[in-house]
Short mmCIF file of C-alpha atoms and ligand atoms in Angstrom, two decimals:
data_model
loop_
_atom_site.label_atom_id
_atom_site.label_comp_id
_atom_site.label_asym_id
_atom_site.label_seq_id
_atom_site.Cartn_x
_atom_site.Cartn_y
_atom_site.Cartn_z
CA MET A 19 1.21 2.68 12.09
CA LEU A 20 -2.23 2.21 11.75
CA LEU A 21 -3.63 1.93 8.27
CA LEU A 22 -6.88 3.62 7.70
CA ASN A 23 -6.80 3.22 3.97
CA PRO A 24 -9.05 0.70 2.09
CA GLY A 25 -6.43 -2.22 2.03
CA PRO A 26 -3.91 -3.25 2.41
CA VAL A 27 -4.84 -3.38 6.07
CA THR A 28 -3.26 -3.31 9.50
CA LEU A 29 -2.57 -7.10 10.07
CA THR A 30 -3.61 -8.98 13.24
CA GLU A 31 -0.53 -10.61 14.78
CA ARG A 32 -1.98 -14.15 14.06
CA VAL A 33 -2.05 -13.55 10.30
CA ARG A 34 1.31 -11.71 10.20
CA ARG A 35 2.82 -14.80 12.15
CA SER A 36 1.48 -17.05 9.58
CA LEU A 37 3.75 -15.69 6.74
CA LEU A 38 6.57 -17.29 8.79
CA GLN A 39 5.60 -20.84 7.93
CA GLU A 40 7.87 -23.12 5.99
CA ASP A 41 8.86 -22.81 2.43
CA LEU A 42 6.66 -24.78 0.12
CA CYS A 43 7.15 -25.90 -3.45
CA HIS A 44 3.83 -25.14 -5.19
CA ARG A 45 3.94 -28.71 -6.85
CA GLU A 46 3.89 -30.53 -3.67
CA SER A 47 0.68 -31.69 -1.87
CA GLU A 48 1.46 -29.35 1.26
CA PHE A 49 0.76 -26.61 -1.16
CA PHE A 50 -2.61 -27.88 -2.59
CA ASP A 51 -3.69 -28.64 0.92
CA VAL A 52 -3.18 -24.77 1.56
CA GLN A 53 -4.95 -23.87 -1.83
CA GLU A 54 -7.89 -26.21 -0.97
CA GLU A 55 -8.34 -24.91 2.45
CA ALA A 56 -8.65 -21.33 1.26
CA ARG A 57 -10.90 -22.36 -1.69
CA THR A 58 -13.31 -24.22 0.84
CA ARG A 59 -13.43 -21.35 3.44
CA LEU A 60 -13.83 -18.84 0.71
CA VAL A 61 -17.09 -20.85 -0.53
CA ASN A 62 -17.99 -21.23 3.03
CA VAL A 63 -17.97 -17.23 4.18
CA TYR A 64 -21.35 -17.06 2.87
CA GLY A 65 -22.37 -20.43 3.12
CA LEU A 66 -22.43 -21.43 -0.37
CA ASP A 67 -23.33 -24.73 -2.01
CA ALA A 68 -19.92 -26.22 -3.51
CA ALA A 69 -21.88 -28.21 -6.04
CA GLN A 70 -22.88 -24.79 -7.52
CA TRP A 71 -20.32 -22.34 -6.82
CA GLN A 72 -16.55 -22.47 -7.00
CA ALA A 73 -13.75 -20.23 -5.60
CA VAL A 74 -11.12 -19.52 -8.21
CA LEU A 75 -7.89 -18.06 -6.70
CA MET A 76 -5.21 -16.22 -8.51
CA THR A 77 -2.09 -14.32 -7.63
CA GLY A 78 -2.58 -10.66 -7.94
CA SER A 79 -4.47 -7.55 -6.48
CA GLY A 80 -8.24 -7.22 -6.59
CA THR A 81 -7.77 -5.79 -10.02
CA ALA A 82 -6.56 -9.19 -11.20
CA ALA A 83 -9.77 -10.77 -9.98
CA VAL A 84 -11.96 -8.26 -11.66
CA GLU A 85 -10.27 -8.43 -14.79
CA SER A 86 -10.33 -12.23 -14.92
CA MET A 87 -13.90 -12.16 -14.05
CA ILE A 88 -14.97 -9.76 -16.60
CA ALA A 89 -12.62 -11.14 -19.36
CA SER A 90 -13.62 -14.65 -18.88
CA LEU A 91 -17.39 -14.50 -17.89
CA VAL A 92 -18.74 -12.50 -20.65
CA PRO A 93 -18.98 -15.07 -23.47
CA GLU A 94 -17.53 -14.36 -26.93
CA SER A 95 -21.13 -13.50 -28.30
CA GLY A 96 -21.97 -11.62 -25.22
CA LYS A 97 -22.46 -7.79 -24.24
CA LEU A 98 -21.80 -6.08 -20.90
CA LEU A 99 -23.66 -2.88 -19.47
CA ILE A 100 -21.23 -1.41 -17.11
CA VAL A 101 -22.63 0.64 -14.17
CA GLU A 102 -20.40 3.49 -13.50
CA ASN A 103 -20.54 5.66 -10.35
CA GLY A 104 -16.87 5.81 -9.14
CA VAL A 105 -13.35 4.91 -10.28
CA TYR A 106 -13.84 1.28 -9.91
CA GLY A 107 -16.85 1.10 -12.24
CA GLU A 108 -14.73 3.15 -14.78
CA ARG A 109 -11.91 0.65 -14.32
CA ILE A 110 -14.15 -2.04 -15.46
CA THR A 111 -15.08 0.01 -18.68
CA GLU A 112 -11.26 0.33 -19.44
CA ILE A 113 -10.97 -3.65 -18.89
CA ALA A 114 -13.90 -4.04 -21.29
CA LYS A 115 -12.30 -1.83 -23.87
CA GLN A 116 -8.95 -3.53 -23.48
CA TYR A 117 -10.14 -6.80 -24.27
CA GLY A 118 -12.45 -5.59 -27.14
CA ILE A 119 -15.62 -6.97 -25.18
CA ALA A 120 -18.95 -5.48 -26.49
CA HIS A 121 -20.17 -3.06 -23.85
CA GLU A 122 -22.45 -0.35 -23.15
CA VAL A 123 -22.03 2.07 -19.91
CA ALA A 124 -24.59 3.48 -17.61
CA LYS A 125 -22.58 6.48 -16.51
CA HIS A 126 -23.40 8.42 -13.24
CA ASP A 127 -21.82 11.05 -11.34
CA TRP A 128 -19.35 9.68 -8.78
CA MET A 129 -21.90 11.01 -5.85
CA GLN A 130 -24.88 9.49 -7.45
CA ALA A 131 -26.83 6.19 -6.63
CA PRO A 132 -27.07 3.98 -9.68
CA ASP A 133 -30.48 5.07 -11.24
CA LEU A 134 -32.29 1.61 -11.79
CA ALA A 135 -34.94 3.28 -14.13
CA ARG A 136 -31.99 4.33 -16.43
CA ILE A 137 -30.28 0.89 -16.19
CA VAL A 138 -33.68 -0.77 -16.94
CA ASP A 139 -33.86 1.47 -20.14
CA HIS A 140 -30.68 0.20 -21.16
CA LEU A 141 -31.71 -3.26 -20.67
CA ASP A 142 -35.00 -2.73 -22.47
CA ALA A 143 -33.46 -0.97 -25.40
CA ASP A 144 -30.62 -3.20 -26.27
CA ARG A 145 -31.54 -7.11 -25.87
CA ALA A 146 -28.16 -7.95 -26.90
CA ILE A 147 -26.93 -7.12 -23.36
CA THR A 148 -26.16 -10.29 -21.56
CA HIS A 149 -24.31 -9.40 -18.20
CA VAL A 150 -24.37 -6.23 -16.13
CA ALA A 151 -21.27 -5.27 -14.19
CA ILE A 152 -21.66 -3.46 -10.80
CA ILE A 153 -19.45 -2.22 -7.90
CA HIS A 154 -21.03 -3.59 -4.68
CA HIS A 155 -19.06 -0.95 -2.50
CA GLU A 156 -17.98 1.94 -4.52
CA THR A 157 -14.87 2.70 -2.77
CA THR A 158 -14.34 6.03 -4.56
CA THR A 159 -17.26 7.39 -2.06
CA GLY A 160 -17.99 4.75 0.37
CA ARG A 161 -21.40 4.04 -1.17
CA LEU A 162 -22.97 0.48 -1.06
CA ASN A 163 -24.82 -0.10 -4.40
CA ASP A 164 -28.04 -1.57 -4.18
CA LEU A 165 -27.45 -5.35 -5.50
CA ARG A 166 -30.75 -6.38 -4.70
CA ALA A 167 -32.69 -4.08 -6.65
CA LEU A 168 -30.41 -4.40 -9.68
CA GLY A 169 -30.68 -8.18 -9.43
CA GLU A 170 -34.34 -7.94 -9.68
CA ALA A 171 -34.07 -6.00 -12.90
CA CYS A 172 -31.35 -8.46 -14.25
CA ARG A 173 -33.60 -11.56 -13.46
CA ALA A 174 -36.58 -9.90 -15.31
CA HIS A 175 -34.50 -9.39 -18.24
CA GLY A 176 -32.75 -12.77 -18.20
CA VAL A 177 -29.07 -10.86 -17.71
CA GLN A 178 -26.54 -11.88 -15.39
CA MET A 179 -24.69 -9.97 -12.86
CA LEU A 180 -20.62 -9.78 -12.54
CA VAL A 181 -20.00 -8.17 -9.14
CA ASP A 182 -16.70 -6.40 -8.09
CA GLY A 183 -17.18 -7.21 -4.40
CA VAL A 184 -13.42 -6.06 -3.78
CA SER A 185 -14.12 -3.86 -0.74
CA SER A 186 -16.98 -5.66 0.57
CA PHE A 187 -16.50 -9.29 0.37
CA GLY A 188 -16.53 -10.62 4.12
CA ALA A 189 -18.32 -7.48 5.53
CA GLU A 190 -21.41 -6.80 3.88
CA ALA A 191 -24.54 -8.89 2.86
CA ILE A 192 -24.23 -10.44 -0.40
CA ASP A 193 -27.26 -12.49 -1.45
CA PHE A 194 -25.77 -15.39 -3.47
CA ASN A 195 -29.45 -16.88 -3.72
CA ASP A 196 -29.89 -14.25 -6.42
CA ALA A 197 -30.26 -16.06 -9.63
CA SER A 198 -28.63 -13.38 -11.43
CA ILE A 199 -25.39 -13.26 -9.77
CA ALA A 200 -22.79 -15.26 -11.82
CA ALA A 201 -19.78 -14.03 -9.91
CA VAL A 202 -18.09 -12.13 -7.29
CA ALA A 203 -14.61 -10.77 -7.49
CA ALA A 204 -12.53 -9.98 -4.50
CA THR A 205 -9.21 -10.08 -2.68
CA ALA A 206 -7.48 -11.08 0.45
CA ASN A 207 -6.29 -7.98 1.71
CA LYS A 208 -9.36 -5.83 2.02
CA CYS A 209 -12.19 -7.14 4.50
CA LEU A 210 -10.56 -10.64 5.11
CA HIS A 211 -7.55 -9.19 6.37
CA GLY A 212 -5.00 -11.01 4.63
CA VAL A 213 -2.15 -9.77 2.80
CA PRO A 214 -1.85 -8.41 -0.92
CA GLY A 215 -1.01 -11.01 -3.68
CA ALA A 216 -4.02 -13.50 -3.51
CA ALA A 217 -7.16 -12.77 -5.21
CA PHE A 218 -10.27 -14.61 -6.19
CA VAL A 219 -13.67 -14.90 -7.86
CA ILE A 220 -16.24 -16.73 -6.50
CA ALA A 221 -18.16 -18.06 -9.64
CA ARG A 222 -21.09 -20.35 -10.40
CA ARG A 223 -20.02 -23.46 -11.97
CA ALA A 224 -22.62 -22.83 -14.65
CA ALA A 225 -21.19 -19.39 -15.70
CA LEU A 226 -17.70 -21.09 -15.96
CA ALA A 227 -19.11 -23.53 -18.23
CA THR A 228 -19.83 -20.73 -20.84
CA ALA A 229 -16.75 -18.73 -20.12
CA ALA A 230 -14.37 -17.14 -22.93
CA SER A 231 -10.88 -17.45 -23.06
CA ARG A 232 -9.45 -13.92 -23.82
CA THR A 233 -6.62 -13.70 -21.55
CA TYR A 234 -3.84 -16.16 -20.86
CA TYR A 235 -2.74 -15.51 -17.44
CA LEU A 236 -5.87 -14.60 -15.81
CA ASP A 237 -7.93 -17.24 -17.68
CA LEU A 238 -10.58 -18.22 -15.11
CA LYS A 239 -11.89 -21.21 -16.79
CA ARG A 240 -8.29 -22.96 -16.89
CA LEU A 241 -7.72 -21.57 -13.19
CA ALA A 242 -10.90 -23.23 -12.17
CA THR A 243 -10.42 -26.59 -13.97
CA LEU A 244 -6.68 -26.82 -12.64
CA GLN A 245 -7.33 -25.84 -9.27
CA ASP A 246 -10.38 -28.51 -9.04
CA GLN A 247 -7.69 -31.05 -9.84
CA ARG A 248 -5.40 -29.68 -7.02
CA ASN A 249 -3.26 -28.04 -9.56
CA THR A 250 -2.08 -24.87 -10.70
CA PRO A 251 -0.83 -23.41 -13.85
CA PHE A 252 2.06 -20.99 -12.40
CA THR A 253 3.75 -20.18 -9.22
CA PRO A 254 0.90 -18.73 -6.84
CA SER A 255 2.24 -16.21 -4.00
CA VAL A 256 2.50 -19.22 -1.51
CA HIS A 257 2.97 -16.65 1.62
CA ALA A 258 -0.16 -14.47 0.68
CA TYR A 259 -2.10 -18.06 0.49
CA TYR A 260 -0.70 -18.98 3.98
CA ALA A 261 -2.08 -15.57 5.32
CA LEU A 262 -5.52 -15.93 3.53
CA VAL A 263 -5.94 -19.16 5.05
CA GLU A 264 -5.18 -17.96 8.50
CA ALA A 265 -7.31 -14.77 8.17
CA LEU A 266 -10.28 -16.95 6.89
CA ARG A 267 -9.69 -19.13 10.03
CA GLU A 268 -9.78 -16.04 12.11
CA LEU A 269 -12.84 -14.54 10.45
CA ALA A 270 -14.57 -18.04 11.24
CA ASP A 271 -13.47 -18.11 14.63
CA GLU A 272 -14.72 -14.32 15.28
CA GLY A 273 -18.33 -15.09 13.92
CA GLY A 274 -18.05 -14.88 9.89
CA TRP A 275 -19.04 -12.11 7.98
CA GLN A 276 -21.90 -11.04 10.26
CA ALA A 277 -19.67 -10.37 13.10
CA ARG A 278 -17.29 -8.43 11.14
CA HIS A 279 -20.14 -6.32 9.46
CA ALA A 280 -21.35 -5.25 13.15
CA ARG A 281 -17.73 -4.61 14.13
CA TYR A 282 -17.19 -2.37 11.10
CA ALA A 283 -20.48 -0.98 11.67
CA ALA A 284 -19.81 0.17 15.45
CA LEU A 285 -16.11 1.40 14.40
CA SER A 286 -17.55 3.42 11.37
CA GLU A 287 -20.21 5.10 13.39
CA GLN A 288 -17.45 5.95 15.96
CA VAL A 289 -15.57 7.64 13.26
CA ARG A 290 -18.64 9.37 11.86
CA ALA A 291 -20.09 10.59 15.08
CA GLY A 292 -16.61 11.94 16.29
CA LEU A 293 -15.71 13.70 13.10
CA ALA A 294 -19.37 15.33 12.99
CA ALA A 295 -18.65 16.66 16.34
CA ARG A 296 -15.54 18.03 15.14
CA GLY A 297 -17.19 19.92 12.20
CA MET A 298 -16.29 17.30 9.57
CA ALA A 299 -19.62 15.92 8.00
CA SER A 300 -19.78 12.48 6.26
CA VAL A 301 -20.33 12.94 2.57
CA LEU A 302 -23.12 10.29 2.11
CA PRO A 303 -25.95 9.36 4.46
CA LYS A 304 -25.69 6.29 6.75
CA ASP A 305 -28.31 4.36 4.97
CA GLU A 306 -26.25 4.86 1.54
CA SER A 307 -22.87 3.82 2.94
CA SER A 308 -20.94 0.80 3.54
CA VAL A 309 -19.70 0.09 6.93
CA VAL A 310 -16.25 -0.56 5.40
CA LEU A 311 -15.32 2.98 4.48
CA ARG A 312 -16.61 6.47 4.94
CA ALA A 313 -15.82 9.84 3.05
CA PHE A 314 -15.68 13.03 4.78
CA ARG A 315 -15.39 16.59 4.05
CA LEU A 316 -11.94 18.13 4.76
CA PRO A 317 -11.95 20.62 7.74
CA GLN A 318 -11.84 24.43 6.75
CA GLY A 319 -8.54 25.69 6.00
CA ILE A 320 -6.54 22.40 5.94
CA ASP A 321 -5.81 20.91 2.69
CA TYR A 322 -5.54 16.85 2.25
CA PRO A 323 -1.79 16.84 2.21
CA LYS A 324 -1.34 18.78 5.41
CA LEU A 325 -4.09 16.57 7.19
CA HIS A 326 -2.47 13.35 5.93
CA ASP A 327 0.97 14.32 7.04
CA ALA A 328 -0.18 15.62 10.44
CA LEU A 329 -1.91 12.19 11.08
CA LYS A 330 0.94 10.19 9.78
CA VAL A 331 3.48 11.52 12.31
CA ARG A 332 0.62 10.54 15.05
CA GLY A 333 0.66 6.89 13.51
CA PHE A 334 -2.52 6.91 11.28
CA VAL A 335 -2.63 6.64 7.36
CA ILE A 336 -5.68 7.90 6.00
CA TYR A 337 -6.68 8.22 2.43
CA ALA A 338 -7.24 10.76 -0.23
CA GLY A 339 -10.24 11.53 -2.46
CA GLN A 340 -9.88 10.18 -5.87
CA GLY A 341 -9.43 12.31 -9.03
CA GLY A 342 -11.55 15.67 -8.86
CA LEU A 343 -12.61 14.58 -5.11
CA SER A 344 -9.19 15.01 -3.70
CA ALA A 345 -9.60 18.84 -3.11
CA GLU A 346 -12.74 18.03 -1.13
CA LEU A 347 -12.59 14.87 0.99
CA PHE A 348 -10.75 12.48 2.73
CA ARG A 349 -11.49 8.88 3.51
CA ILE A 350 -11.23 6.55 6.52
CA SER A 351 -11.69 2.62 6.42
CA THR A 352 -12.18 0.78 9.27
CA MET A 353 -10.92 -2.55 7.96
CA GLY A 354 -7.99 -4.57 9.30
CA ASP A 355 -6.89 -5.07 13.01
CA ILE A 356 -8.61 -1.76 14.30
CA HIS A 357 -10.34 -1.43 17.78
CA ALA A 358 -12.57 1.41 19.36
CA ALA A 359 -9.46 2.42 21.34
CA ASP A 360 -7.63 3.40 18.18
CA ILE A 361 -10.45 5.59 16.88
CA GLU A 362 -10.32 7.45 20.15
CA ARG A 363 -6.70 8.03 19.67
CA LEU A 364 -7.38 9.10 16.00
CA LEU A 365 -10.02 11.53 17.12
CA ALA A 366 -7.72 13.03 19.76
CA ALA A 367 -5.21 13.27 17.01
CA PHE A 368 -7.89 15.34 15.02
CA ASP A 369 -8.38 17.55 18.06
CA GLU A 370 -4.36 18.39 18.16
CA ILE A 371 -4.54 19.19 14.31
CA VAL A 372 -7.72 20.83 13.59
CA ARG A 373 -7.58 23.23 16.67
C1 PLP B 419 -9.52 -1.86 -3.81
C2 PLP B 419 -10.37 -2.14 -4.90
C3 PLP B 419 -10.12 -2.75 -6.45
C4 PLP B 419 -9.07 -3.32 -6.56
O1 PLP B 419 -7.74 -2.69 -6.24
P1 PLP B 419 -6.39 -3.37 -6.20
O2 PLP B 419 -5.37 -2.09 -6.10
O3 PLP B 419 -6.11 -4.03 -7.55
O4 PLP B 419 -6.38 -4.26 -4.99
C5 PLP B 419 -11.35 -3.11 -7.07
N1 PLP B 419 -12.35 -2.63 -6.93
C6 PLP B 419 -12.76 -1.96 -5.60
C7 PLP B 419 -14.27 -1.60 -5.56
C8 PLP B 419 -11.88 -1.77 -4.84
O5 PLP B 419 -12.11 -1.39 -3.45
#
């Protein structure tokens, strides 16, 4: 079965085999070697300076990392502006509500790009705002939100950015030189090609220094402090860490995030052109889309469940549109061990179904 959903991904054999390494006690030095290798390699994915940046690992899915980042890095006296243009932005608002974090929302239609002028109005009108949360790749629609323009506005207002990079880290450009970026949350099982169960936040050490402690299990500062001491507060998902390390080695061997970006770009263009030729238009223009996932209009006369099931019996798992979009769209991700020949077979399967 080929997974074309946005994580968990189809694993390479190399990563799959890494799960079968020896059993480890998480209080032994062998585990801390694994933890350290994962943290070092994560900081190196974007070539960051370890004196300024820290990778903080945790056991959980991508949402755990996002929740840990939001609950920890907005200081007790801070206020968060959340840029919403999809399900994942809305999730950050839910998290802020849950923790009683002072917040405002710049709400957009799911199909809309963030309106920078409106965001700047928010920042101008409310000088209490200290942080802006944004989804880098809004997986709801496949839109790549423009971090560069937002970063500029944040720097001008002395505000810091908290980035949900869960479905972009490892495959899209992220300018960590942007001084407004305080942290990026992500996970092992999307563009990095690991397995679910390990997630992480890449955080500025300076941001960790002013962190709040609103959550017990996901307290980012405690996790960071202990991990810097080759320690861990709880039992980590040891096998997911094995897979993360192997996936990071594989990413480096293949040429790093830039090579992965180029590979995804070619695959997603192959999907886009192939489906366009079969009458299924992509929802967003190419220059607004990530290379990681694209949303397409459902073909005439076929609803999503029918398309999904017909593709599944042919060996492909695609992904529904979320919420109200499920009646109009389907999504195809090209993350994971997927190659041009797989996309050719996928398009041939569409030919059988849509005709
Ligand atoms: C997948 C994803 C998440 C986290 O989802 P989990 O199911 O917790 O892994 C968060 N944000 C974005 C943008 C995502 O694509």
